[in-house]
PDB file of C-alpha atoms in Angstrom:
ATOM      1  CA  UNK D  20      -5.182  93.087   8.129  1.00 49.00           C
ATOM      2  CA  UNK D  21      -4.274  96.585   9.302  1.00 56.00           C
ATOM      3  CA  UNK D  22      -1.736  97.359  12.033  1.00 63.00           C
ATOM      4  CA  UNK D  23      -3.956 100.247  13.080  1.00 66.00           C
ATOM      5  CA  UNK D  24      -5.688  99.685  16.437  1.00 70.00           C
ATOM      6  CA  UNK D  25      -9.475 100.020  16.755  1.00 85.00           C
ATOM      7  CA  UNK D  26     -10.713 103.602  17.104  1.00 91.00           C
ATOM      8  CA  UNK D  27     -11.184 103.634  20.888  1.00 93.00           C
ATOM      9  CA  UNK D  28      -7.889 101.846  21.568  1.00 93.00           C
ATOM     10  CA  UNK D  29      -6.191 104.371  19.288  1.00 93.00           C
ATOM     11  CA  UNK D  30      -7.762 107.178  21.321  1.00 96.00           C
ATOM     12  CA  UNK D  31      -6.557 105.537  24.542  1.00 96.00           C
ATOM     13  CA  UNK D  32      -3.041 105.265  23.091  1.00 95.00           C
ATOM     14  CA  UNK D  33      -3.049 108.960  22.146  1.00 97.00           C
ATOM     15  CA  UNK D  34      -4.228 109.909  25.650  1.00 97.00           C
ATOM     16  CA  UNK D  35      -1.509 107.703  27.142  1.00 97.00           C
ATOM     17  CA  UNK D  36       1.090 109.350  24.900  1.00 97.00           C
ATOM     18  CA  UNK D  37      -0.079 112.819  25.912  1.00 98.00           C
ATOM     19  CA  UNK D  38      -0.005 111.999  29.632  1.00 97.00           C
ATOM     20  CA  UNK D  39       3.364 110.267  29.300  1.00 97.00           C
ATOM     21  CA  UNK D  40       4.818 113.342  27.611  1.00 97.00           C
ATOM     22  CA  UNK D  41       3.276 115.678  30.203  1.00 97.00           C
ATOM     23  CA  UNK D  42       4.444 113.505  33.095  1.00 97.00           C
ATOM     24  CA  UNK D  43       8.001 113.075  31.842  1.00 97.00           C
ATOM     25  CA  UNK D  44       8.266 116.785  31.104  1.00 96.00           C
ATOM     26  CA  UNK D  45       7.035 117.664  34.585  1.00 96.00           C
ATOM     27  CA  UNK D  46       9.347 115.076  36.147  1.00 95.00           C
ATOM     28  CA  UNK D  47      12.340 116.940  34.729  1.00 96.00           C
ATOM     29  CA  UNK D  48      11.307 119.923  36.851  1.00 97.00           C
ATOM     30  CA  UNK D  49      12.646 118.063  39.888  1.00 97.00           C
ATOM     31  CA  UNK D  50      16.135 119.040  38.725  1.00 97.00           C
ATOM     32  CA  UNK D  51      15.048 122.687  38.826  1.00 97.00           C
ATOM     33  CA  UNK D  52      13.524 122.110  42.282  1.00 97.00           C
ATOM     34  CA  UNK D  53      16.844 120.914  43.661  1.00 97.00           C
ATOM     35  CA  UNK D  54      18.961 123.581  41.966  1.00 98.00           C
ATOM     36  CA  UNK D  55      16.495 126.405  42.618  1.00 97.00           C
ATOM     37  CA  UNK D  56      16.144 125.517  46.285  1.00 97.00           C
ATOM     38  CA  UNK D  57      19.922 125.245  46.687  1.00 97.00           C
ATOM     39  CA  UNK D  58      20.406 128.656  45.099  1.00 97.00           C
ATOM     40  CA  UNK D  59      17.722 130.210  47.326  1.00 96.00           C
ATOM     41  CA  UNK D  60      19.400 128.753  50.427  1.00 96.00           C
ATOM     42  CA  UNK D  61      22.899 129.868  49.398  1.00 97.00           C
ATOM     43  CA  UNK D  62      21.687 133.367  48.549  1.00 96.00           C
ATOM     44  CA  UNK D  63      19.678 133.705  51.765  1.00 95.00           C
ATOM     45  CA  UNK D  64      22.104 132.233  54.283  1.00 95.00           C
ATOM     46  CA  UNK D  65      25.396 132.774  52.477  1.00 95.00           C
ATOM     47  CA  UNK D  66      24.857 136.311  51.207  1.00 94.00           C
ATOM     48  CA  UNK D  67      21.757 137.587  53.005  1.00 94.00           C
ATOM     49  CA  UNK D  68      19.943 138.092  49.689  1.00 93.00           C
ATOM     50  CA  UNK D  69      16.282 137.196  49.278  1.00 90.00           C
ATOM     51  CA  UNK D  70      15.182 135.671  45.983  1.00 93.00           C
ATOM     52  CA  UNK D  71      11.397 135.856  46.156  1.00 94.00           C
ATOM     53  CA  UNK D  72      10.822 135.275  42.440  1.00 95.00           C
ATOM     54  CA  UNK D  73      13.037 132.178  42.467  1.00 96.00           C
ATOM     55  CA  UNK D  74      11.315 130.851  45.597  1.00 95.00           C
ATOM     56  CA  UNK D  75       7.937 131.274  43.926  1.00 96.00           C
ATOM     57  CA  UNK D  76       9.209 129.666  40.713  1.00 96.00           C
ATOM     58  CA  UNK D  77      10.242 126.650  42.797  1.00 96.00           C
ATOM     59  CA  UNK D  78       6.709 126.535  44.272  1.00 95.00           C
ATOM     60  CA  UNK D  79       5.180 126.665  40.784  1.00 96.00           C
ATOM     61  CA  UNK D  80       7.486 123.856  39.635  1.00 96.00           C
ATOM     62  CA  UNK D  81       6.632 121.829  42.731  1.00 97.00           C
ATOM     63  CA  UNK D  82       2.935 122.089  41.886  1.00 96.00           C
ATOM     64  CA  UNK D  83       3.616 121.046  38.295  1.00 95.00           C
ATOM     65  CA  UNK D  84       5.711 118.060  39.342  1.00 96.00           C
ATOM     66  CA  UNK D  85       2.912 116.605  41.440  1.00 95.00           C
ATOM     67  CA  UNK D  86      -0.199 117.744  39.605  1.00 96.00           C
ATOM     68  CA  UNK D  87       1.194 117.577  36.082  1.00 95.00           C
ATOM     69  CA  UNK D  88       2.598 114.080  36.516  1.00 96.00           C
ATOM     70  CA  UNK D  89      -0.331 112.581  38.460  1.00 97.00           C
ATOM     71  CA  UNK D  90      -2.037 111.109  35.375  1.00 97.00           C
ATOM     72  CA  UNK D  91       1.247 109.603  34.175  1.00 97.00           C
ATOM     73  CA  UNK D  92       1.720 107.953  37.558  1.00 96.00           C
ATOM     74  CA  UNK D  93      -1.871 106.658  37.411  1.00 95.00           C
ATOM     75  CA  UNK D  94      -1.221 105.313  33.915  1.00 95.00           C
ATOM     76  CA  UNK D  95       1.825 103.425  35.214  1.00 93.00           C
ATOM     77  CA  UNK D  96      -0.131 102.137  38.224  1.00 88.00           C
ATOM     78  CA  UNK D  97       2.373 103.886  40.471  1.00 88.00           C
ATOM     79  CA  UNK D  98       0.096 105.341  43.134  1.00 82.00           C
ATOM     80  CA  UNK D  99       0.173 103.847  46.596  1.00 78.00           C
ATOM     81  CA  UNK D 100      -2.257 100.977  46.826  1.00 76.00           C
ATOM     82  CA  UNK D 101      -3.188  98.899  49.848  1.00 75.00           C
ATOM     83  CA  UNK D 102      -3.997  95.724  47.997  1.00 78.00           C
ATOM     84  CA  UNK D 103      -4.452  92.915  50.490  1.00 83.00           C
ATOM     85  CA  UNK D 104      -7.080  91.242  48.295  1.00 87.00           C
ATOM     86  CA  UNK D 105      -6.404  92.932  44.943  1.00 86.00           C
ATOM     87  CA  UNK D 106      -2.945  91.406  44.569  1.00 85.00           C
ATOM     88  CA  UNK D 107      -4.436  87.899  44.416  1.00 89.00           C
ATOM     89  CA  UNK D 108      -7.105  88.781  41.820  1.00 90.00           C
ATOM     90  CA  UNK D 109      -6.965  87.587  38.224  1.00 90.00           C
ATOM     91  CA  UNK D 110      -6.139  90.216  35.579  1.00 90.00           C
ATOM     92  CA  UNK D 111      -9.806  90.365  34.488  1.00 92.00           C
ATOM     93  CA  UNK D 112     -11.000  90.832  38.061  1.00 93.00           C
ATOM     94  CA  UNK D 113      -8.393  93.561  38.581  1.00 91.00           C
ATOM     95  CA  UNK D 114      -9.704  95.280  35.441  1.00 93.00           C
ATOM     96  CA  UNK D 115     -13.224  95.121  36.868  1.00 95.00           C
ATOM     97  CA  UNK D 116     -12.145  96.570  40.227  1.00 93.00           C
ATOM     98  CA  UNK D 117     -10.088  99.282  38.525  1.00 94.00           C
ATOM     99  CA  UNK D 118     -12.932 100.221  36.192  1.00 96.00           C
ATOM    100  CA  UNK D 119     -15.371 100.496  39.105  1.00 96.00           C
ATOM    101  CA  UNK D 120     -12.855 102.619  41.013  1.00 94.00           C
ATOM    102  CA  UNK D 121     -12.431 104.873  37.990  1.00 96.00           C
ATOM    103  CA  UNK D 122     -16.179 105.300  37.449  1.00 97.00           C
ATOM    104  CA  UNK D 123     -17.207 105.698  41.094  1.00 97.00           C
ATOM    105  CA  UNK D 124     -14.173 107.444  42.607  1.00 96.00           C
ATOM    106  CA  UNK D 125     -11.651 108.927  40.169  1.00 97.00           C
ATOM    107  CA  UNK D 126     -14.017 110.586  37.696  1.00 98.00           C
ATOM    108  CA  UNK D 127     -16.482 111.989  40.276  1.00 98.00           C
ATOM    109  CA  UNK D 128     -13.647 113.397  42.405  1.00 98.00           C
ATOM    110  CA  UNK D 129     -12.013 114.954  39.334  1.00 98.00           C
ATOM    111  CA  UNK D 130     -15.279 116.446  38.133  1.00 97.00           C
ATOM    112  CA  UNK D 131     -16.003 117.835  41.597  1.00 98.00           C
ATOM    113  CA  UNK D 132     -12.489 119.282  41.833  1.00 98.00           C
ATOM    114  CA  UNK D 133     -12.881 120.889  38.404  1.00 98.00           C
ATOM    115  CA  UNK D 134     -16.278 122.320  39.319  1.00 98.00           C
ATOM    116  CA  UNK D 135     -15.096 123.564  42.732  1.00 98.00           C
ATOM    117  CA  UNK D 136     -11.938 125.198  41.380  1.00 97.00           C
ATOM    118  CA  UNK D 137     -13.380 126.703  38.182  1.00 97.00           C
ATOM    119  CA  UNK D 138     -14.346 130.046  39.769  1.00 97.00           C
ATOM    120  CA  UNK D 139     -11.136 130.126  41.810  1.00 97.00           C
ATOM    121  CA  UNK D 140      -9.024 129.793  38.666  1.00 97.00           C
ATOM    122  CA  UNK D 141     -11.358 131.984  36.610  1.00 97.00           C
ATOM    123  CA  UNK D 142     -11.142 134.850  39.110  1.00 97.00           C
ATOM    124  CA  UNK D 143      -7.358 134.607  39.097  1.00 96.00           C
ATOM    125  CA  UNK D 144      -7.373 134.866  35.289  1.00 97.00           C
ATOM    126  CA  UNK D 145      -9.911 137.717  35.293  1.00 97.00           C
ATOM    127  CA  UNK D 146      -7.579 139.840  37.388  1.00 97.00           C
ATOM    128  CA  UNK D 147      -4.337 138.328  36.035  1.00 96.00           C
ATOM    129  CA  UNK D 148      -3.482 137.708  39.666  1.00 96.00           C
ATOM    130  CA  UNK D 149       0.141 138.232  40.619  1.00 94.00           C
ATOM    131  CA  UNK D 150       2.183 137.672  43.709  1.00 93.00           C
ATOM    132  CA  UNK D 151       1.420 139.739  46.782  1.00 91.00           C
ATOM    133  CA  UNK D 152       5.133 139.672  47.647  1.00 91.00           C
ATOM    134  CA  UNK D 153       7.483 142.417  46.577  1.00 89.00           C
ATOM    135  CA  UNK D 154       9.652 141.020  43.796  1.00 89.00           C
ATOM    136  CA  UNK D 155       7.373 138.018  43.348  1.00 90.00           C
ATOM    137  CA  UNK D 156       6.163 136.530  40.089  1.00 93.00           C
ATOM    138  CA  UNK D 157       3.194 138.040  38.312  1.00 93.00           C
ATOM    139  CA  UNK D 158       1.807 134.666  37.234  1.00 94.00           C
ATOM    140  CA  UNK D 159      -0.250 133.362  40.166  1.00 95.00           C
ATOM    141  CA  UNK D 160      -3.130 132.826  37.737  1.00 96.00           C
ATOM    142  CA  UNK D 161      -0.948 130.320  35.861  1.00 95.00           C
ATOM    143  CA  UNK D 162      -0.064 128.526  39.066  1.00 95.00           C
ATOM    144  CA  UNK D 163      -3.736 128.204  39.986  1.00 96.00           C
ATOM    145  CA  UNK D 164      -4.442 126.836  36.503  1.00 97.00           C
ATOM    146  CA  UNK D 165      -2.316 123.811  37.346  1.00 97.00           C
ATOM    147  CA  UNK D 166      -5.342 122.524  39.275  1.00 97.00           C
ATOM    148  CA  UNK D 167      -7.263 122.323  36.001  1.00 97.00           C
ATOM    149  CA  UNK D 168      -4.283 120.619  34.325  1.00 97.00           C
ATOM    150  CA  UNK D 169      -4.545 117.965  37.054  1.00 97.00           C
ATOM    151  CA  UNK D 170      -8.285 117.551  36.498  1.00 98.00           C
ATOM    152  CA  UNK D 171      -8.033 117.467  32.701  1.00 98.00           C
ATOM    153  CA  UNK D 172      -5.160 114.981  32.576  1.00 98.00           C
ATOM    154  CA  UNK D 173      -6.704 112.667  35.196  1.00 98.00           C
ATOM    155  CA  UNK D 174     -10.100 112.661  33.456  1.00 98.00           C
ATOM    156  CA  UNK D 175      -8.401 111.857  30.156  1.00 98.00           C
ATOM    157  CA  UNK D 176      -6.385 109.088  31.801  1.00 98.00           C
ATOM    158  CA  UNK D 177      -9.548 107.736  33.420  1.00 97.00           C
ATOM    159  CA  UNK D 178     -11.185 107.557  29.988  1.00 98.00           C
ATOM    160  CA  UNK D 179      -8.132 105.825  28.498  1.00 97.00           C
ATOM    161  CA  UNK D 180      -8.084 103.357  31.372  1.00 97.00           C
ATOM    162  CA  UNK D 181     -11.799 102.611  31.003  1.00 97.00           C
ATOM    163  CA  UNK D 182     -11.224 101.828  27.326  1.00 96.00           C
ATOM    164  CA  UNK D 183      -8.349  99.523  28.270  1.00 95.00           C
ATOM    165  CA  UNK D 184     -10.345  97.841  31.060  1.00 95.00           C
ATOM    166  CA  UNK D 185     -13.334  97.279  28.747  1.00 94.00           C
ATOM    167  CA  UNK D 186     -11.059  95.605  26.214  1.00 93.00           C
ATOM    168  CA  UNK D 187      -9.471  93.434  28.900  1.00 92.00           C
ATOM    169  CA  UNK D 188     -12.879  92.422  30.245  1.00 93.00           C
ATOM    170  CA  UNK D 189     -14.124  91.558  26.758  1.00 89.00           C
ATOM    171  CA  UNK D 190     -10.999  89.516  26.040  1.00 84.00           C
ATOM    172  CA  UNK D 191      -9.867  91.706  23.130  1.00 82.00           C
ATOM    173  CA  UNK D 192      -6.771  92.867  24.999  1.00 80.00           C
ATOM    174  CA  UNK D 193      -4.471  90.793  27.166  1.00 79.00           C
ATOM    175  CA  UNK D 194      -4.047  92.043  30.700  1.00 70.00           C
ATOM    176  CA  UNK D 195      -0.551  93.196  31.500  1.00 67.00           C
ATOM    177  CA  UNK D 196       0.697  92.287  34.948  1.00 62.00           C
ATOM    178  CA  UNK D 197       2.394  95.166  36.730  1.00 58.00           C
ATOM    179  CA  UNK D 198       4.905  94.234  39.377  1.00 56.00           C
ATOM    180  CA  UNK D 199       6.538  96.630  41.744  1.00 53.00           C
ATOM    181  CA  UNK D 200       9.689  95.761  43.516  1.00 45.00           C
TER     182      UNK D 200
END
């Protein structure tokens, strides 16, 4: 017997690996957020020097931390959940609820967000939009593209989760209990 997982589970594992890597990489940007913000404050209030480019870089990093790591947090079941009834469900019933939530909420919202932001991001790329501030970064089009990173990674994670939920519901995969404490 082969140690290789079935095709769809292998795809789900690759998606999980991608989103884990993206999320962990983006999470490291929090160090830059703290240091960059501290430097901006010291320069502004200690020396009277404005650092527009650094302030904007902190904003870009802030966007990446939240939007780039969102799929990783979803994968780890780390989003806030009000689960008065859900917490008492069996693992199979949780998989059913989660799969319905993915199909009827996550994927439609992501697809709508991608559709609604496509022209917004496309126009920014068409003009290679830069900062309107003097001394600002010339990469606003990259910052706006983070919206599509969010959409892409969440859709991929939704697909990976649906594969996992289908395998749990069919009994081919044991349900893993996630506890938060």
